[in-house]
Each structure stands twice: as C-alpha cells, then as structure tokens.
Coordinates of C-alpha atoms and ligand atoms in Angstrom, one line a residue:
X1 CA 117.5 92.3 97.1
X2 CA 113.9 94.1 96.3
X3 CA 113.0 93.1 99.9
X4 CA 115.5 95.2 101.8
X5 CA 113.6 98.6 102.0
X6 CA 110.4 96.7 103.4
X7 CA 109.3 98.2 106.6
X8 CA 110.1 97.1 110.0
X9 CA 107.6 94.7 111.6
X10 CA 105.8 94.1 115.1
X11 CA 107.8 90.8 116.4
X12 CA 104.6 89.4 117.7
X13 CA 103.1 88.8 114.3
X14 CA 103.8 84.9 113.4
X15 CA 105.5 85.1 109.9
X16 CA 104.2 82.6 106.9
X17 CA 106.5 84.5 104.9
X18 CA 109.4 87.1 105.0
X19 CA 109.8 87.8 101.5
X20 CA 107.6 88.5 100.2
X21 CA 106.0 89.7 103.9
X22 CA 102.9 87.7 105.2
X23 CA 102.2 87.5 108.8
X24 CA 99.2 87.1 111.3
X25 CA 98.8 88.0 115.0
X26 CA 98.3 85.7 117.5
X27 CA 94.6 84.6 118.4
X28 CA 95.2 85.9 121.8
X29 CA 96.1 89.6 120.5
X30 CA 94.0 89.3 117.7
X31 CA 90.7 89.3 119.8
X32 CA 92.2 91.2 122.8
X33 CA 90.6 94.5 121.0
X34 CA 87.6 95.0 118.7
X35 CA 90.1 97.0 116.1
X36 CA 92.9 96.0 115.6
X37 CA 96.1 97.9 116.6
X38 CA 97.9 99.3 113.3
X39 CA 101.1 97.2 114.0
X40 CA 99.6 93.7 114.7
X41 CA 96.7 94.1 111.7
X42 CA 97.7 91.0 109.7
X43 CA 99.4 91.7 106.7
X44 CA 98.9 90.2 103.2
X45 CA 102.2 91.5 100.5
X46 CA 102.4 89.9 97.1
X47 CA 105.7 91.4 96.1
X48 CA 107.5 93.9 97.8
X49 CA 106.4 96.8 99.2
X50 CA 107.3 100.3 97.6
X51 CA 108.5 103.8 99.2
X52 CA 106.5 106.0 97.7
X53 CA 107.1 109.5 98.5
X54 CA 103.6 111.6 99.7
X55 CA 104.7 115.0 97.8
X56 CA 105.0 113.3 94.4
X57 CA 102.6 110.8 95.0
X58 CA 99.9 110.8 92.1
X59 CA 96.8 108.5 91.7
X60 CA 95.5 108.2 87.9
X61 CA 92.1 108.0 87.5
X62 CA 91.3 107.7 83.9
X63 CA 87.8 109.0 82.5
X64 CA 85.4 108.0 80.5
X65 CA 85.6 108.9 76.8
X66 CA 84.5 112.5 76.5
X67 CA 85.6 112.9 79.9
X68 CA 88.2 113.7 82.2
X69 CA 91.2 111.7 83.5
X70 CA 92.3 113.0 86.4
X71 CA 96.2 113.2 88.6
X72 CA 95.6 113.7 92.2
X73 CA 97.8 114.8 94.5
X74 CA 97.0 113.6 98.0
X75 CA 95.9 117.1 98.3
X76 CA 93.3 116.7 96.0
X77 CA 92.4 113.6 97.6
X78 CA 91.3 115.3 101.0
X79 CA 89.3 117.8 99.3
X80 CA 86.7 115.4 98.5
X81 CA 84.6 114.6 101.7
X82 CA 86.4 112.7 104.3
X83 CA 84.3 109.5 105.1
X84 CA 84.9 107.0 108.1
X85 CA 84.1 103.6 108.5
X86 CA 84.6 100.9 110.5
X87 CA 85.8 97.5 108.2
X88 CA 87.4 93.7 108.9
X89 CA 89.5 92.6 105.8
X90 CA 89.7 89.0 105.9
X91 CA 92.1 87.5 103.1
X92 CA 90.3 84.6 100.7
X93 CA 93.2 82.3 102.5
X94 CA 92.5 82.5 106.1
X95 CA 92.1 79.4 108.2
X96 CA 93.8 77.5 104.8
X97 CA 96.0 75.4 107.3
X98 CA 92.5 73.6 108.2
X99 CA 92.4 72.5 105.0
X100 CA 95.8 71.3 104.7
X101 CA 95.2 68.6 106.8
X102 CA 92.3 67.5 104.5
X103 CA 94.8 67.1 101.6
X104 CA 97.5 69.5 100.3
X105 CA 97.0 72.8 98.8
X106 CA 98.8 75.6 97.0
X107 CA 99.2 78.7 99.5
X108 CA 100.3 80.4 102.7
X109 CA 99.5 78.3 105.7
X110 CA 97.5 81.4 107.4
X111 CA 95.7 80.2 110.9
X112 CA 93.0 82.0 112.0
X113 CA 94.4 85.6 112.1
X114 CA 94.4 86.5 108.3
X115 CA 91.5 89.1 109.5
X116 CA 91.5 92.1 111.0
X117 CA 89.4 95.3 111.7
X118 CA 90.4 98.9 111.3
X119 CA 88.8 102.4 111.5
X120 CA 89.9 103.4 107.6
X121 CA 88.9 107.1 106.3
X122 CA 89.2 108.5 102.9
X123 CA 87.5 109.8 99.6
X124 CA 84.4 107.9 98.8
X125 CA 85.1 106.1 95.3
X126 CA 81.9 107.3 93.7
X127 CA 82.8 110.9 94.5
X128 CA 86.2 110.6 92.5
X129 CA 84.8 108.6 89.7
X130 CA 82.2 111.1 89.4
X131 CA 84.2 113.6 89.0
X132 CA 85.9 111.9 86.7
X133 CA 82.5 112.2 84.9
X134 CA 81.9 108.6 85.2
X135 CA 78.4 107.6 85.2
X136 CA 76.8 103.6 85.5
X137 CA 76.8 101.8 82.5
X138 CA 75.5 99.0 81.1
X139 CA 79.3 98.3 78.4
X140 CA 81.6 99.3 81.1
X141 CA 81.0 97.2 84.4
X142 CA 84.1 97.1 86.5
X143 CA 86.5 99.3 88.0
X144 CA 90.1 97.8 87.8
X145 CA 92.6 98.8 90.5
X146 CA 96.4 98.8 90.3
X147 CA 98.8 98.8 92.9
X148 CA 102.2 100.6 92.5
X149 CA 103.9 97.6 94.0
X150 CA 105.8 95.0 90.9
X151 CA 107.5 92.2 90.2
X152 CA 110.5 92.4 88.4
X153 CA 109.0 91.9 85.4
X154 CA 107.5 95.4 86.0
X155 CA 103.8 93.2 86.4
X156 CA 102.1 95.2 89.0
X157 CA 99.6 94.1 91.5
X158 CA 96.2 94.6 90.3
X159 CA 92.0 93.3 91.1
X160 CA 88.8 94.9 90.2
X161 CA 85.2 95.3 91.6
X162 CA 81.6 95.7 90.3
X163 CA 81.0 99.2 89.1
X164 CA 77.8 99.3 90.3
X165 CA 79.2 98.3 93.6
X166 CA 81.8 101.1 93.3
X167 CA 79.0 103.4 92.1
X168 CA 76.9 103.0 95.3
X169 CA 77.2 105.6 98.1
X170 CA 75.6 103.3 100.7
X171 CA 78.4 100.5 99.7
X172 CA 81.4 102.9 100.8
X173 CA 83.8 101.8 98.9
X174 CA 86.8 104.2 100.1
X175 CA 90.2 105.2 98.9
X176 CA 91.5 105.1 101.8
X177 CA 94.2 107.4 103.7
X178 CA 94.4 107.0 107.2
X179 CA 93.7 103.6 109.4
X180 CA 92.7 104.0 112.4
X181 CA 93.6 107.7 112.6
X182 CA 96.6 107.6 111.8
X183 CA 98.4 107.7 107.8
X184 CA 98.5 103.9 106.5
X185 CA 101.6 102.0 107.4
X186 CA 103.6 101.2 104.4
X187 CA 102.6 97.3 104.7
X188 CA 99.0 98.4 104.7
X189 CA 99.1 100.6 101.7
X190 CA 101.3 104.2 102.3
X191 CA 99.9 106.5 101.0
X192 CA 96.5 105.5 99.5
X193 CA 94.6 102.3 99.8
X194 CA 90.9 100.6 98.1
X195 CA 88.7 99.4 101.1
X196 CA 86.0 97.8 99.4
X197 CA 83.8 96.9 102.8
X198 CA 82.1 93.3 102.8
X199 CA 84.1 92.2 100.1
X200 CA 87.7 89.8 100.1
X201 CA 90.4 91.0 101.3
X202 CA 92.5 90.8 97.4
X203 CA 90.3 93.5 96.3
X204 CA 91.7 96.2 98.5
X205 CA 94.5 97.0 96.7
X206 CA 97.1 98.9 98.6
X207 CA 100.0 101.6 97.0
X208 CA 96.8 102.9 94.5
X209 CA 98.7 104.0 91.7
X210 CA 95.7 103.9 89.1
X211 CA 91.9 103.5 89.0
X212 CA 90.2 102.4 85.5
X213 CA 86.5 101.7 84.5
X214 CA 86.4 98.8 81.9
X215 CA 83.7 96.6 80.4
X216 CA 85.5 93.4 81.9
X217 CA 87.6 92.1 85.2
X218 CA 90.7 93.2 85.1
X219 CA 93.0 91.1 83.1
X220 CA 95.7 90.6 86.7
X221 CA 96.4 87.3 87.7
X222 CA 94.6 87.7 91.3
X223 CA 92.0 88.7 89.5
X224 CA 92.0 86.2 86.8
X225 CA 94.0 82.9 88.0
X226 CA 93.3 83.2 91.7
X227 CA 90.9 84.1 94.5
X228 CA 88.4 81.3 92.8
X229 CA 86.7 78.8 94.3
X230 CA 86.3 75.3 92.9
X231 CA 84.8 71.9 93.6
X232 CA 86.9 69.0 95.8
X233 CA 87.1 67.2 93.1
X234 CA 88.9 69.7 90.6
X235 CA 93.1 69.2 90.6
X236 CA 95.2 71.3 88.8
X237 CA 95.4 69.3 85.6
X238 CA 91.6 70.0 85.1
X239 CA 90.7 73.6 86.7
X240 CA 89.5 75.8 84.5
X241 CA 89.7 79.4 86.4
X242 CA 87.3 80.8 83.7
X243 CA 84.7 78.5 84.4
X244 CA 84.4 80.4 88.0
X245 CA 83.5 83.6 88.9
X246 CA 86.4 85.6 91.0
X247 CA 85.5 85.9 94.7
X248 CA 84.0 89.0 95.9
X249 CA 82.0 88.9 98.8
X250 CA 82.8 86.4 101.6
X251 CA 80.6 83.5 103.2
X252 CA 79.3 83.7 107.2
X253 CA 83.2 82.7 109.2
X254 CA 83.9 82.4 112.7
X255 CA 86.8 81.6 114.9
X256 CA 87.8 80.3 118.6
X257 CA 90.6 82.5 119.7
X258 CA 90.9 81.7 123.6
X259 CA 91.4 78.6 124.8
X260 CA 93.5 77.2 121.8
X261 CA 93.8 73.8 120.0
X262 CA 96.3 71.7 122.5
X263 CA 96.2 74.0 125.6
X264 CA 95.5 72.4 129.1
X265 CA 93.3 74.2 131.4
X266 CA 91.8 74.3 134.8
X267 CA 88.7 72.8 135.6
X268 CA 85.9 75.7 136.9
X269 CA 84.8 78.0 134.9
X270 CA 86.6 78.7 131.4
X271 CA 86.0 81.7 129.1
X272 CA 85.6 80.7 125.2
X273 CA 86.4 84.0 123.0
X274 CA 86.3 84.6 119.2
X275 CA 85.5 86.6 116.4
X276 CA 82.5 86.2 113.7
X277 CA 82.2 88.3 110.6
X278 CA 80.1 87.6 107.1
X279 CA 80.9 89.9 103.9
X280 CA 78.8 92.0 102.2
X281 CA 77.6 94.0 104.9
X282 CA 75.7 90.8 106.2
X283 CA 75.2 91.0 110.3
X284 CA 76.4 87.8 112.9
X285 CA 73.3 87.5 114.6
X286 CA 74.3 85.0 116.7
X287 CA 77.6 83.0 117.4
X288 CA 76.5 78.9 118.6
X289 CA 79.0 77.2 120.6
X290 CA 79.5 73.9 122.2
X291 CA 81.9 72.4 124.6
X292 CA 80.8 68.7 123.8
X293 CA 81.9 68.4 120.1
X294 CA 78.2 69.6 118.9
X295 CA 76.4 67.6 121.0
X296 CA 75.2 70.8 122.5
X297 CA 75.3 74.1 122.1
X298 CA 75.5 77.5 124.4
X299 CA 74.9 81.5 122.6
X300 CA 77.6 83.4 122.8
X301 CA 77.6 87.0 124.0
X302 CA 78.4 89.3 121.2
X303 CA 80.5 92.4 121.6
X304 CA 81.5 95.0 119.4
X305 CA 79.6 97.9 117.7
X306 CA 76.3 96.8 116.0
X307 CA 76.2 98.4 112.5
X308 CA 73.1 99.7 110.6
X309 CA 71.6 96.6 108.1
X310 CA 73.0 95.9 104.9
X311 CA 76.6 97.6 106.2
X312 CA 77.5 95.5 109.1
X313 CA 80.9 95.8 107.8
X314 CA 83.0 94.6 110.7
X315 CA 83.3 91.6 112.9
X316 CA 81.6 91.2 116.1
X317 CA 84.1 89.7 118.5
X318 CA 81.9 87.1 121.2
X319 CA 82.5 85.2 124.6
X320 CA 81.2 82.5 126.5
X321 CA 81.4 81.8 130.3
X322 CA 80.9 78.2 130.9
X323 CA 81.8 76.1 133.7
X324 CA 83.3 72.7 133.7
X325 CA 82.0 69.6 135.0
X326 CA 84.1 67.8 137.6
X327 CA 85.9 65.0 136.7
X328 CA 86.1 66.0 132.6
X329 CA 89.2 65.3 131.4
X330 CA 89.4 67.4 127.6
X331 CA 86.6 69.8 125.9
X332 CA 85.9 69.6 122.2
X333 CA 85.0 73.3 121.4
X334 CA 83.1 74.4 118.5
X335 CA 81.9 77.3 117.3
X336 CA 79.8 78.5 114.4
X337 CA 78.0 81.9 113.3
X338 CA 75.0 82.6 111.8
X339 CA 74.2 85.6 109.6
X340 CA 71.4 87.8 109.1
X341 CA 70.9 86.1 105.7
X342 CA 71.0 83.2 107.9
X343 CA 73.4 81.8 106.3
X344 CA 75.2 79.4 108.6
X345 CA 79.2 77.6 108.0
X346 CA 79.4 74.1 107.3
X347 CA 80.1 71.4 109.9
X348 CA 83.5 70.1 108.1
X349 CA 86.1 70.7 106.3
X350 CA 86.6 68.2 103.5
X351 CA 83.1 68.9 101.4
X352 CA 84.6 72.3 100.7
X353 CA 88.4 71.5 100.2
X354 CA 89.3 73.6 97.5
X355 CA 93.3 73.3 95.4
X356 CA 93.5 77.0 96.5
X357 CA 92.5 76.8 99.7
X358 CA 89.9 79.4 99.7
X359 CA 87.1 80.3 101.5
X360 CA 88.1 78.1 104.8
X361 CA 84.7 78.4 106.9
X362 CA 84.3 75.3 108.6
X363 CA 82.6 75.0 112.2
X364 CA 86.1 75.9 114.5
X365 CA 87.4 72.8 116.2
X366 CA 89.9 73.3 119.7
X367 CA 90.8 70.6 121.9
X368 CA 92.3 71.5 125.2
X369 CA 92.9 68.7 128.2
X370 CA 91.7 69.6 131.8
X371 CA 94.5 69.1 134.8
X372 CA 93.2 66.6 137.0
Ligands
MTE401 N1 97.4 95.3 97.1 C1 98.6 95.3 96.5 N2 99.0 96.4 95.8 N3 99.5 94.3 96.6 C2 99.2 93.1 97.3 O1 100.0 92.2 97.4 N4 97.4 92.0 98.6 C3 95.9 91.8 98.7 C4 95.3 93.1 99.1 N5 95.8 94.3 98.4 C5 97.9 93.1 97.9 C6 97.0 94.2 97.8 C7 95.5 90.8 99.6 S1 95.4 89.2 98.9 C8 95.0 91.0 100.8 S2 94.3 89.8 101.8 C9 95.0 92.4 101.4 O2 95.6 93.3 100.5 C10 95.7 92.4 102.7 O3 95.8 93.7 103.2 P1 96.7 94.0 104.5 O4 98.1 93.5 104.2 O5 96.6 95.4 104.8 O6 96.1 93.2 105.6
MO402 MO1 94.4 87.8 100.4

C-alpha cells in the first residue's frame, strides 16, 4: 500500500478522499480564525505523500545555459533572505459540489472549505533563480515545478508559472519552509513548498524536488489536461485542453460559513459569517449580502488584515448582524464579493458549469428555517 506512511490527520477535517488524502474543515472552523490552524488547513494530495528526510533533502535548480545549476541543501535555502507573507490557497475545485447539482462532473466533491490562509516564509524565488544566473527572457517563459511525490509509474507531480511572474520581487513567489511558524507538515509540503500568492492553488507544488526555466508550460498533466476552464457546452468527447489556457490567477469568490444550508435557527438577531478572497493580489472591497434571496442587500463588516494594493494576497473573513422579522418562517442568504478590479461573481451556477468543475464562484445560497 503506497498510502500507509501518509501522515496522521486532524479528525475534524471532512474527508473527500483517503487515498489519495483530500479533506476540508468545516465552515464553522474554517472561519473561526483569519489563518488557518496548520492541522485543519484543507489539504489537496494527488498521490501519496513522501518522507523525505531534511539532512539529505536537495532541491535542483537547473541554470540557464552558461550558467549554474545548483543542489541546495535546506541550509542553503535559509541563507537566502527569509521573507514572510501572509497567503489563502484556494484549490481550482472548491465549491465543485455546487456544480454537481447543475449536472455531473469529473472531481472531488469539495464544499466550501478547499481554501485556506497561512503565514508561509521562505526564499524568494527570484533570489534563487538569480543565483542560478537566470535572467528574464523573451525564449524561455516559464518556470516548471516538480514535486517529489509519484505515481507508480515514477510520473511525478508537476505545474509551472509565468517567469516573469516568478521574476518579480513585488509578486513573492516563495519557496516556502515554514507555515505559520512552524516547518510544513508533511501534507502541506515537508520540507519545501512553491507559494505562488494570488494564483490557484495546483501551482504550489509541495515536496519541491526540482525547479526548471523552459520556453513552454510544463508538459505535467495538471498542467496540461487539467486546471482549464471551458464552456457549458463542451463534454468530454469534444474538449480540446489546448484550445484553453491553464488557470493561473483566480476570479473574485466568496462563501457563507455560519448559518449553513438546512440549519434551523432562532428568530432575533442572527450573525451571517464568511470568507471572500480574489487572486492575483486583487483586494475584496466589499462583501453584499442578503437575507431575502437578493431582493436586498446589507454590507458586510470585513475583518482581517488589509494588505498593501496589488498584493492583497489573503482573504478577508466578514460578518453581518441582522435581526429577523417576527413571524418569518426561513431566510434565503446570499452572499457575493466585489473586488478592487470590481469584478463581481455571477448570480448562478449553471452559465458557468464547467466538465471539470472549476472555478465554482457563484453568488453563495443557504437556507435555514426559523423555530416558530
Ligand atoms: N504538489 C504536489 N507535489 N502534489 C500535489 O498533489 N496538489 C496541488 C498543490 N500542490 C499537489 C501539489 C493542488 S491541486 C492544490 S489545491 C494544493 O497543492 C493544495 O495544497 P495543500 O494540500 O497544502 O492545501
Ligand atoms: Mo487543487
């Protein structure tokens, strides 16, 4: 069984899948703090995960021609300058199960808790690949990434981003050592992770084993034959994943956490929570929700750090107080985010059904019924 050395888990996270591991917390937990606690962050494994040992751990970045590859040690890693930032990783599939129920698609049936937020730290990529000697060019455009996690085939898990984007200081694009202070849990990546901030979550390759410059995409499957978004009206005898470009920064998404869908309440006052996030570095400026089905609508508080423009990296987690009339017998919440782009989510579902399940943004539908 390749699965039998994978870690131990929190039993609060609601498992999609034990082998290989895929599990989210619950909305509750997920919104009770603005980052995440390490053992509850959801957690997104393709294959199993790998024991790698720290003292003989290497990460291969191969230079440029006329320059120089390098083997670093995790030594050598915190020689370079140690950056912090604060980043939610949302995977392409969260909130897929909405779309489901619009018509079947291929996937893990992740709810709304395939997103979290951490504190990460690490080398900055552009300080490795430069010295590396690696330089922006116009031939060579992206970096590939490759995990040391397989299949049996010895296929290992792999995605790349921009170069330019991995070139840019003021992107921090991070290979990442410790999550919130502490060294990655194995799930999340032991010992050395990619945290590409503002961008999906398939690009932050965990178990770093090698980091390449190339003049395309890299030639992995999740790069290539995944993580794509495509019209309704494309099935899987006529997608062509070539014709679409591979996702890499996520649209405006937001989420109800508190009450949720089915719950029965008390009448008085109620307290609507969530959690709204855009990618690349895009702020929530303001989270809309209503009580009536969108008849109306009420501003949300937002809470959470606000981050400088253009890096608003992490989510903003909101709340509304609202009392309810006398006499009401259910609530139709809503909620729905606006960016700084303002960019806002669609009202449905169905117009953006995708045979992937991808990019599930939708306005955020709960019912709960009132005791009498
Ligand atoms: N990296 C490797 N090596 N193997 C993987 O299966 N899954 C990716 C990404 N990096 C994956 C990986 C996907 S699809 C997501 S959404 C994130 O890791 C999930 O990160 P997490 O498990 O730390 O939440
Ligand atoms: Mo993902």
């Amino acid at each position: 069984d390749p699965y039998a050395d994978d870690p131990m888990r929190h039993p609060a996270l609601k498992v999609n899948s034990q082998c290989p591991f895929n599990a989210e917390p619950p909305p509750e937990l997920l919104t009770e703090n603005y980052i995440t606690p390490n053992p509850i962050f959801f957690t997104r494994n393709h294959l199993p995960v790998p024991n790698l040992d720290p003292d003989t751990y290497r990460l291969h970045i191969v230079g440029p021609p006329g320059g120089q590859s390098l083997s670093l040690s995790l030594g050598d890693l915190y020689k370079f300058p140690k950056h912090e930032v604060t980043v939610t990783l949302q995977c392409a599939g969260n909130r897929r199960s909405e779309m489901t129920r619009v018509k079947e698609v291929k996937g893990l049936e992740w709810r709304t808790g395939a997103i979290s937020t951490a504190r990460w730290a690490g080398a900055r990529l552009c300080d490795v690949l430069a010295q590396a000697g690696h330089q922006l060019s116009e031939t060579e455009a992206h970096v590939c990434f490759e995990g040391l996690d397989s299949d049996p085939t010895g296929t290992a898990y792999g995605a790349s981003i921009p170069l330019a984007r991995a070139m840019d200081p003021e992107a921090e694009v991070l290979l990442a050592y410790e999550m919130n202070g502490q060294p990655l849990p194995r799930d999340h990546g032991f010992p050395v992770r990619v945290v590409v901030p503002g961008v999906v979550g398939a690009r932050h390759v965990k178990w770093l084993g090698r980091v390449s410059v190339e003049s395309e995409e890299s030639c992995s499957h999740w790069q290539r034959r995944d993580y794509k978004g495509f019209s309704p009206s494309v099935d899987w005898d006529t997608v062509d994943f070539d014709s679409a470009p591979s996702i890499q920064e996520l649209p405006i998404q937001s989420a109800i956490t508190e009450p949720q869908d089915g719950e029965t309440i008390e009448p008085g006052e109620i307290t609507v929570k969530g959690y709204a996030w855009s990618g690349g570095g895009r702020a929530v400026i303001r989270v809309d929700v209503s009580l009536d089905g969108g008849l109306t609508w009420h501003a949300a508080d937002l809470d959470g750090e606000e981050q400088p423009p253009r890096k608003a990296w992490a989510w903003r987690l909101w709340q509304l107080q609202a009392s309810v009339p006398a006499g009401q017998k259910e609530l139709n919440i809503v909620c729905k985010a606006v960016d700084d782009s303002y960019n806002v989510q669609p009202d449905t579902v169905a117009p953006i059904w995708n045979l992937r399940g991808v990019l599930s943004n939708a306005w955020h539908r709960v019912h709960v019924h009132i005791t009498p």
